[in-house]
Every structure is written in C-alpha cells, then in structure tokens.
mmCIF file of C-alpha atoms and ligand atoms in Angstrom:
data_model
loop_
_atom_site.group_PDB
_atom_site.id
_atom_site.type_symbol
_atom_site.label_atom_id
_atom_site.label_comp_id
_atom_site.label_asym_id
_atom_site.label_seq_id
_atom_site.Cartn_x
_atom_site.Cartn_y
_atom_site.Cartn_z
ATOM 1 C CA MET A 29 0.000 0.000 0.000
ATOM 2 C CA SER A 30 1.423 3.393 -0.930
ATOM 3 C CA THR A 31 0.127 6.843 -0.195
ATOM 4 C CA LEU A 32 0.172 8.855 -3.441
ATOM 5 C CA ALA A 33 -1.991 11.838 -2.705
ATOM 6 C CA PRO A 34 -3.213 13.328 0.549
ATOM 7 C CA GLY A 35 -5.945 11.023 1.811
ATOM 8 C CA ALA A 36 -5.714 8.533 -1.051
ATOM 9 C CA ARG A 37 -4.364 5.056 -0.420
ATOM 10 C CA ILE A 38 -3.939 2.825 -3.433
ATOM 11 C CA SER A 39 -3.521 -0.911 -3.065
ATOM 12 C CA VAL A 40 -1.835 -2.774 -5.900
ATOM 13 C CA LEU A 41 -3.977 -5.324 -7.736
ATOM 14 C CA PHE A 42 -1.668 -6.094 -10.674
ATOM 15 C CA ASP A 43 1.945 -4.935 -10.529
ATOM 16 C CA ALA A 44 4.017 -3.740 -13.491
ATOM 17 C CA GLU A 45 5.885 -7.043 -13.893
ATOM 18 C CA SER A 46 2.750 -9.192 -13.934
ATOM 19 C CA ILE A 47 1.168 -6.847 -16.453
ATOM 20 C CA ALA A 48 4.258 -6.908 -18.697
ATOM 21 C CA SER A 49 4.446 -10.689 -18.820
ATOM 22 C CA ARG A 50 0.693 -11.024 -19.426
ATOM 23 C CA VAL A 51 0.891 -8.450 -22.247
ATOM 24 C CA ARG A 52 3.682 -10.472 -23.918
ATOM 25 C CA ALA A 53 1.547 -13.625 -23.724
ATOM 26 C CA LEU A 54 -1.494 -11.785 -25.122
ATOM 27 C CA ALA A 55 0.547 -10.573 -28.097
ATOM 28 C CA GLY A 56 1.494 -14.166 -28.873
ATOM 29 C CA GLU A 57 -2.153 -15.263 -28.730
ATOM 30 C CA ILE A 58 -3.199 -12.378 -30.957
ATOM 31 C CA VAL A 59 -0.592 -13.089 -33.638
ATOM 32 C CA ALA A 60 -1.480 -16.794 -33.596
ATOM 33 C CA GLU A 61 -5.168 -16.027 -34.168
ATOM 34 C CA MET A 62 -5.118 -12.855 -36.237
ATOM 35 C CA GLY A 63 -1.909 -13.047 -38.219
ATOM 36 C CA HIS A 64 0.721 -10.354 -38.634
ATOM 37 C CA SER A 65 -1.228 -7.343 -39.939
ATOM 38 C CA PRO A 66 -4.138 -6.453 -37.656
ATOM 39 C CA LEU A 67 -5.496 -2.926 -37.536
ATOM 40 C CA VAL A 68 -5.247 -2.174 -33.815
ATOM 41 C CA ILE A 69 -7.833 0.332 -32.530
ATOM 42 C CA PRO A 70 -7.482 1.317 -28.874
ATOM 43 C CA VAL A 71 -10.524 2.830 -27.196
ATOM 44 C CA LEU A 72 -9.361 6.113 -25.678
ATOM 45 C CA LYS A 73 -8.582 7.170 -23.182
ATOM 46 C CA GLY A 74 -8.287 4.382 -20.617
ATOM 47 C CA SER A 75 -6.494 1.850 -22.826
ATOM 48 C CA PHE A 76 -3.666 4.050 -24.111
ATOM 49 C CA ILE A 77 -0.867 2.653 -21.933
ATOM 50 C CA PHE A 78 -2.047 -0.937 -22.336
ATOM 51 C CA ALA A 79 -2.285 -0.429 -26.107
ATOM 52 C CA ALA A 80 1.193 1.119 -26.297
ATOM 53 C CA ASP A 81 2.710 -1.847 -24.460
ATOM 54 C CA LEU A 82 0.631 -4.302 -26.485
ATOM 55 C CA LEU A 83 1.774 -2.731 -29.760
ATOM 56 C CA ARG A 84 5.436 -3.160 -28.798
ATOM 57 C CA ALA A 85 4.747 -6.722 -27.672
ATOM 58 C CA LEU A 86 3.091 -7.388 -31.042
ATOM 59 C CA HIS A 87 6.282 -6.166 -32.699
ATOM 60 C CA GLU A 88 8.331 -8.540 -30.517
ATOM 61 C CA ALA A 89 5.934 -11.320 -31.567
ATOM 62 C CA GLY A 90 6.728 -10.595 -35.215
ATOM 63 C CA ALA A 91 3.621 -8.619 -36.202
ATOM 64 C CA GLU A 92 3.448 -5.447 -38.282
ATOM 65 C CA PRO A 93 0.217 -3.904 -37.006
ATOM 66 C CA ASP A 94 -1.445 -0.728 -38.231
ATOM 67 C CA MET A 95 -2.960 1.564 -35.674
ATOM 68 C CA ASP A 96 -5.809 4.015 -35.371
ATOM 69 C CA PHE A 97 -7.771 5.308 -32.395
ATOM 70 C CA ILE A 98 -11.353 5.787 -31.312
ATOM 71 C CA GLY A 99 -12.575 7.789 -28.338
ATOM 72 C CA LEU A 100 -15.697 6.407 -26.672
ATOM 73 C CA SER A 101 -17.351 7.604 -23.514
ATOM 74 C CA SER A 102 -20.040 6.136 -21.317
ATOM 75 C CA TYR A 103 -18.938 7.663 -18.046
ATOM 76 C CA GLY A 104 -19.417 11.121 -16.629
ATOM 77 C CA ARG A 105 -16.777 12.613 -14.368
ATOM 78 C CA GLY A 106 -17.360 10.085 -11.615
ATOM 79 C CA THR A 107 -17.454 6.312 -11.371
ATOM 80 C CA LEU A 108 -21.075 5.820 -12.480
ATOM 81 C CA SER A 109 -21.698 4.576 -16.006
ATOM 82 C CA LEU A 110 -24.349 6.575 -17.842
ATOM 83 C CA GLY A 111 -25.262 3.625 -20.031
ATOM 84 C CA GLU A 112 -25.151 5.362 -23.392
ATOM 85 C CA VAL A 113 -21.969 5.131 -25.472
ATOM 86 C CA LYS A 114 -20.869 8.203 -27.427
ATOM 87 C CA ILE A 115 -18.126 8.639 -30.028
ATOM 88 C CA VAL A 116 -15.937 11.490 -28.773
ATOM 89 C CA ARG A 117 -13.189 10.910 -31.356
ATOM 90 C CA ASP A 118 -13.669 8.830 -34.486
ATOM 91 C CA THR A 119 -11.230 6.678 -36.467
ATOM 92 C CA GLU A 120 -9.528 7.941 -39.615
ATOM 93 C CA ALA A 121 -8.319 4.694 -41.212
ATOM 94 C CA GLU A 122 -10.197 2.733 -43.878
ATOM 95 C CA ILE A 123 -11.877 -0.060 -41.908
ATOM 96 C CA ALA A 124 -13.421 -2.022 -44.788
ATOM 97 C CA GLY A 125 -11.632 -5.297 -45.472
ATOM 98 C CA ARG A 126 -9.344 -5.060 -42.405
ATOM 99 C CA ASP A 127 -8.813 -7.487 -39.547
ATOM 100 C CA VAL A 128 -9.607 -5.129 -36.682
ATOM 101 C CA LEU A 129 -8.484 -5.606 -33.091
ATOM 102 C CA ILE A 130 -10.344 -3.333 -30.665
ATOM 103 C CA VAL A 131 -8.355 -2.779 -27.471
ATOM 104 C CA ASP A 132 -9.959 -1.565 -24.260
ATOM 105 C CA ASP A 133 -8.973 -1.329 -20.629
ATOM 106 C CA ILE A 134 -11.978 -2.935 -18.932
ATOM 107 C CA LEU A 135 -14.948 -5.047 -19.936
ATOM 108 C CA GLU A 136 -17.706 -4.246 -17.472
ATOM 109 C CA SER A 137 -21.277 -3.832 -18.780
ATOM 110 C CA GLY A 138 -19.980 -4.729 -22.250
ATOM 111 C CA ARG A 139 -21.680 -1.698 -23.797
ATOM 112 C CA THR A 140 -18.458 0.022 -24.896
ATOM 113 C CA LEU A 141 -16.993 -3.035 -26.623
ATOM 114 C CA ALA A 142 -20.336 -4.061 -28.140
ATOM 115 C CA PHE A 143 -20.735 -0.553 -29.547
ATOM 116 C CA ALA A 144 -17.199 -0.531 -30.985
ATOM 117 C CA LYS A 145 -17.589 -4.014 -32.444
ATOM 118 C CA ASP A 146 -20.915 -3.192 -34.120
ATOM 119 C CA LEU A 147 -19.439 0.037 -35.484
ATOM 120 C CA MET A 148 -16.472 -1.742 -37.102
ATOM 121 C CA ALA A 149 -18.755 -4.458 -38.508
ATOM 122 C CA ALA A 150 -21.029 -1.758 -39.963
ATOM 123 C CA ARG A 151 -17.937 -0.246 -41.597
ATOM 124 C CA ARG A 152 -17.359 -3.639 -43.243
ATOM 125 C CA ALA A 153 -14.278 -4.822 -41.384
ATOM 126 C CA LYS A 154 -13.234 -8.261 -42.629
ATOM 127 C CA SER A 155 -13.091 -9.458 -39.021
ATOM 128 C CA VAL A 156 -13.407 -7.795 -35.617
ATOM 129 C CA LYS A 157 -11.792 -9.135 -32.459
ATOM 130 C CA THR A 158 -11.592 -7.582 -29.024
ATOM 131 C CA CYS A 159 -8.850 -7.454 -26.405
ATOM 132 C CA VAL A 160 -9.236 -6.130 -22.859
ATOM 133 C CA LEU A 161 -6.734 -5.828 -20.051
ATOM 134 C CA LEU A 162 -9.342 -6.518 -17.361
ATOM 135 C CA ASP A 163 -12.620 -8.427 -17.289
ATOM 136 C CA LYS A 164 -14.968 -7.682 -14.388
ATOM 137 C CA PRO A 165 -17.197 -10.749 -14.311
ATOM 138 C CA GLY A 166 -20.887 -10.660 -13.514
ATOM 139 C CA LYS A 167 -21.583 -7.092 -14.650
ATOM 140 C CA LEU A 168 -22.639 -7.582 -18.250
ATOM 141 C CA ALA A 169 -25.660 -5.603 -19.454
ATOM 142 C CA VAL A 170 -25.290 -6.862 -23.028
ATOM 143 C CA GLN A 171 -23.902 -10.093 -24.398
ATOM 144 C CA MET A 172 -20.161 -9.625 -24.893
ATOM 145 C CA LYS A 173 -17.051 -11.707 -24.385
ATOM 146 C CA ALA A 174 -13.592 -10.447 -25.240
ATOM 147 C CA ASP A 175 -11.544 -12.632 -27.558
ATOM 148 C CA PHE A 176 -8.367 -11.853 -25.583
ATOM 149 C CA THR A 177 -8.385 -11.030 -21.853
ATOM 150 C CA GLY A 178 -5.450 -9.980 -19.686
ATOM 151 C CA PHE A 179 -6.806 -10.637 -16.196
ATOM 152 C CA GLN A 180 -10.067 -11.352 -14.412
ATOM 153 C CA CYS A 181 -10.625 -8.440 -12.042
ATOM 154 C CA ALA A 182 -12.564 -8.144 -8.803
ATOM 155 C CA ASP A 183 -15.638 -5.914 -8.851
ATOM 156 C CA LYS A 184 -13.828 -2.829 -7.613
ATOM 157 C CA PHE A 185 -13.206 0.514 -9.241
ATOM 158 C CA VAL A 186 -9.605 0.327 -10.439
ATOM 159 C CA VAL A 187 -7.132 2.994 -11.502
ATOM 160 C CA GLY A 188 -3.644 3.245 -12.954
ATOM 161 C CA TYR A 189 -1.891 1.924 -16.069
ATOM 162 C CA GLY A 190 -3.967 4.420 -18.079
ATOM 163 C CA MET A 191 -7.202 4.135 -16.123
ATOM 164 C CA ASP A 192 -8.584 7.062 -14.201
ATOM 165 C CA MET A 193 -10.928 8.099 -11.479
ATOM 166 C CA ALA A 194 -12.229 11.566 -12.392
ATOM 167 C CA HIS A 195 -9.076 12.085 -14.555
ATOM 168 C CA ALA A 196 -6.619 11.165 -11.775
ATOM 169 C CA TYR A 197 -4.161 8.236 -11.415
ATOM 170 C CA ARG A 198 -3.647 7.362 -15.100
ATOM 171 C CA GLN A 199 0.129 7.677 -14.584
ATOM 172 C CA LEU A 200 0.490 4.832 -12.091
ATOM 173 C CA PRO A 201 2.651 1.990 -13.483
ATOM 174 C CA PHE A 202 0.388 -0.636 -11.840
ATOM 175 C CA VAL A 203 -3.357 -1.338 -11.609
ATOM 176 C CA GLY A 204 -4.672 -0.510 -8.171
ATOM 177 C CA VAL A 205 -7.728 0.184 -6.081
ATOM 178 C CA VAL A 206 -8.347 3.500 -4.348
ATOM 179 C CA GLU A 207 -8.994 2.520 -0.760
ATOM 180 C CA SER A 208 -10.077 5.874 0.636
HETATM 181 P P1 IMP B 21 -18.578 -0.954 -20.082
HETATM 182 O O1 IMP B 21 -19.057 -0.208 -21.278
HETATM 183 O O2 IMP B 21 -19.557 -0.923 -18.952
HETATM 184 O O3 IMP B 21 -18.085 -2.352 -20.385
HETATM 185 O O4 IMP B 21 -17.422 -0.121 -19.455
HETATM 186 C C1 IMP B 21 -16.178 -0.176 -19.908
HETATM 187 C C2 IMP B 21 -15.567 1.196 -19.780
HETATM 188 O O5 IMP B 21 -15.836 1.780 -18.511
HETATM 189 C C3 IMP B 21 -14.070 1.021 -19.876
HETATM 190 O O6 IMP B 21 -13.666 1.421 -21.154
HETATM 191 C C4 IMP B 21 -13.536 1.944 -18.830
HETATM 192 O O7 IMP B 21 -13.104 3.124 -19.448
HETATM 193 C C5 IMP B 21 -14.654 2.274 -17.887
HETATM 194 N N1 IMP B 21 -14.485 1.590 -16.600
HETATM 195 C C6 IMP B 21 -15.204 0.553 -16.138
HETATM 196 N N2 IMP B 21 -14.791 0.162 -14.923
HETATM 197 C C7 IMP B 21 -13.758 0.984 -14.613
HETATM 198 C C8 IMP B 21 -12.886 1.062 -13.472
HETATM 199 O O8 IMP B 21 -12.934 0.283 -12.501
HETATM 200 N N3 IMP B 21 -11.937 2.029 -13.513
HETATM 201 C C9 IMP B 21 -11.803 2.897 -14.558
HETATM 202 N N4 IMP B 21 -12.603 2.853 -15.638
HETATM 203 C C10 IMP B 21 -13.572 1.902 -15.665
HETATM 204 MG MG1 MG B 22 -12.971 3.350 -21.579
#
C-alpha cells in the first residue's frame, strides 16, 4: 500500500511485472489467431498505456500492425456509467476489409466493446476481435465476451496503467484500487 496523494491510499492489484508478462503472452495469442497485420484500434482514453505496451509486444511477436484510435465515452466525471456510449473521437483509417483488433482497458457492462464491435462491422471490417486488459465478471448488461483477456478483475473501481478516477491516477505503473 502506498500513499500517493493526501488522503488517497492505493492498493496494488496487478503490478508492473505481472502486467508486462501477461501483455507479452497476449501478443502471442493475438498473432497466432489474427496473423501479422491487424489494424489495432485502442478505445481512448483508458487503454492508451495498455495499447502502447501491447503494440510493442506485437512487434516482438513478429507482427506489423497498423494503428488508429477511437474515443468512446459512457462515463461522466465520476465512477457511475451513464449507459449510453458516445463517439468522442472517431477513427480515420479505412476499416473495410481489415482485420480489426479493438483494445480496451476494462470489460464491465460490455456496452463500450459491443458498440465498438458493431461500429467496425457496420464499416465492413473483414473481421473484428476484441482485447481487454481486465474483465470484471458478472456485470454484463449486453452479451459480450472479449476474444483476448489480460486478467479477471474483482468488482472494484480500479485505476492506474492508463485508467482514471475523475481524470486522476492514469500515470500509475500498476493497476490498483483506491482505498479511501
Ligand atoms: P462498459 O461499457 O460498462 O463495459 O465499461 C467499460 C468502460 O468503462 C471502460 O472502457 C472503462 O473506461 C470504464 N471503466 C469501467 N470500470 C472501470 C474502473 O474500474 N476504472 C476505470 N474505468 C472503468
Ligand atoms: Mg474506456
């Protein structure tokens, strides 16, 4: 447990080393299933550090991925999902005919990934697969299962490694839980 801001105690759920070795394994799984030229589309903002590490791990695994970005939002400033997914930044790349890998930080209700998957299918991607760092089981509001999952995660609000609570804590090199 480390104290990082006055009054905020963060306990570590997944440390940097465990994340790094899981990301390497995920890259291997992805290349084995998707081949060497996926179009990787991270869902901003929460997945940006995961996606950056995953991209380099894909390189180590022999892939030559393309990359674009999409910004989706279903949360307000706090920790309560509003339920409706909005595009806050759209992709620029040609999606039609591509093997798309959507990368997100957390699968919770499934709405964000389902929205992104439907969008890429509507844009005539050749195939669409999904990769999440964390899966919070038991919280699905729509039917959705990620094709590649980093870790199963307890039903707690987590921060760090790109993920925020009201825009704070993205910089932490580990995934943790704000205790107070
Ligand atoms: P879903 O649409 O309910 O599956 O929510 C997934 C999105 O909610 C993710 O892209 C995250 O950005 C955000 N989210 C869900 N749980 C957490 C959390 O514990 N910490 C930070 N963001 C979260
Ligand atoms: Mg998100």
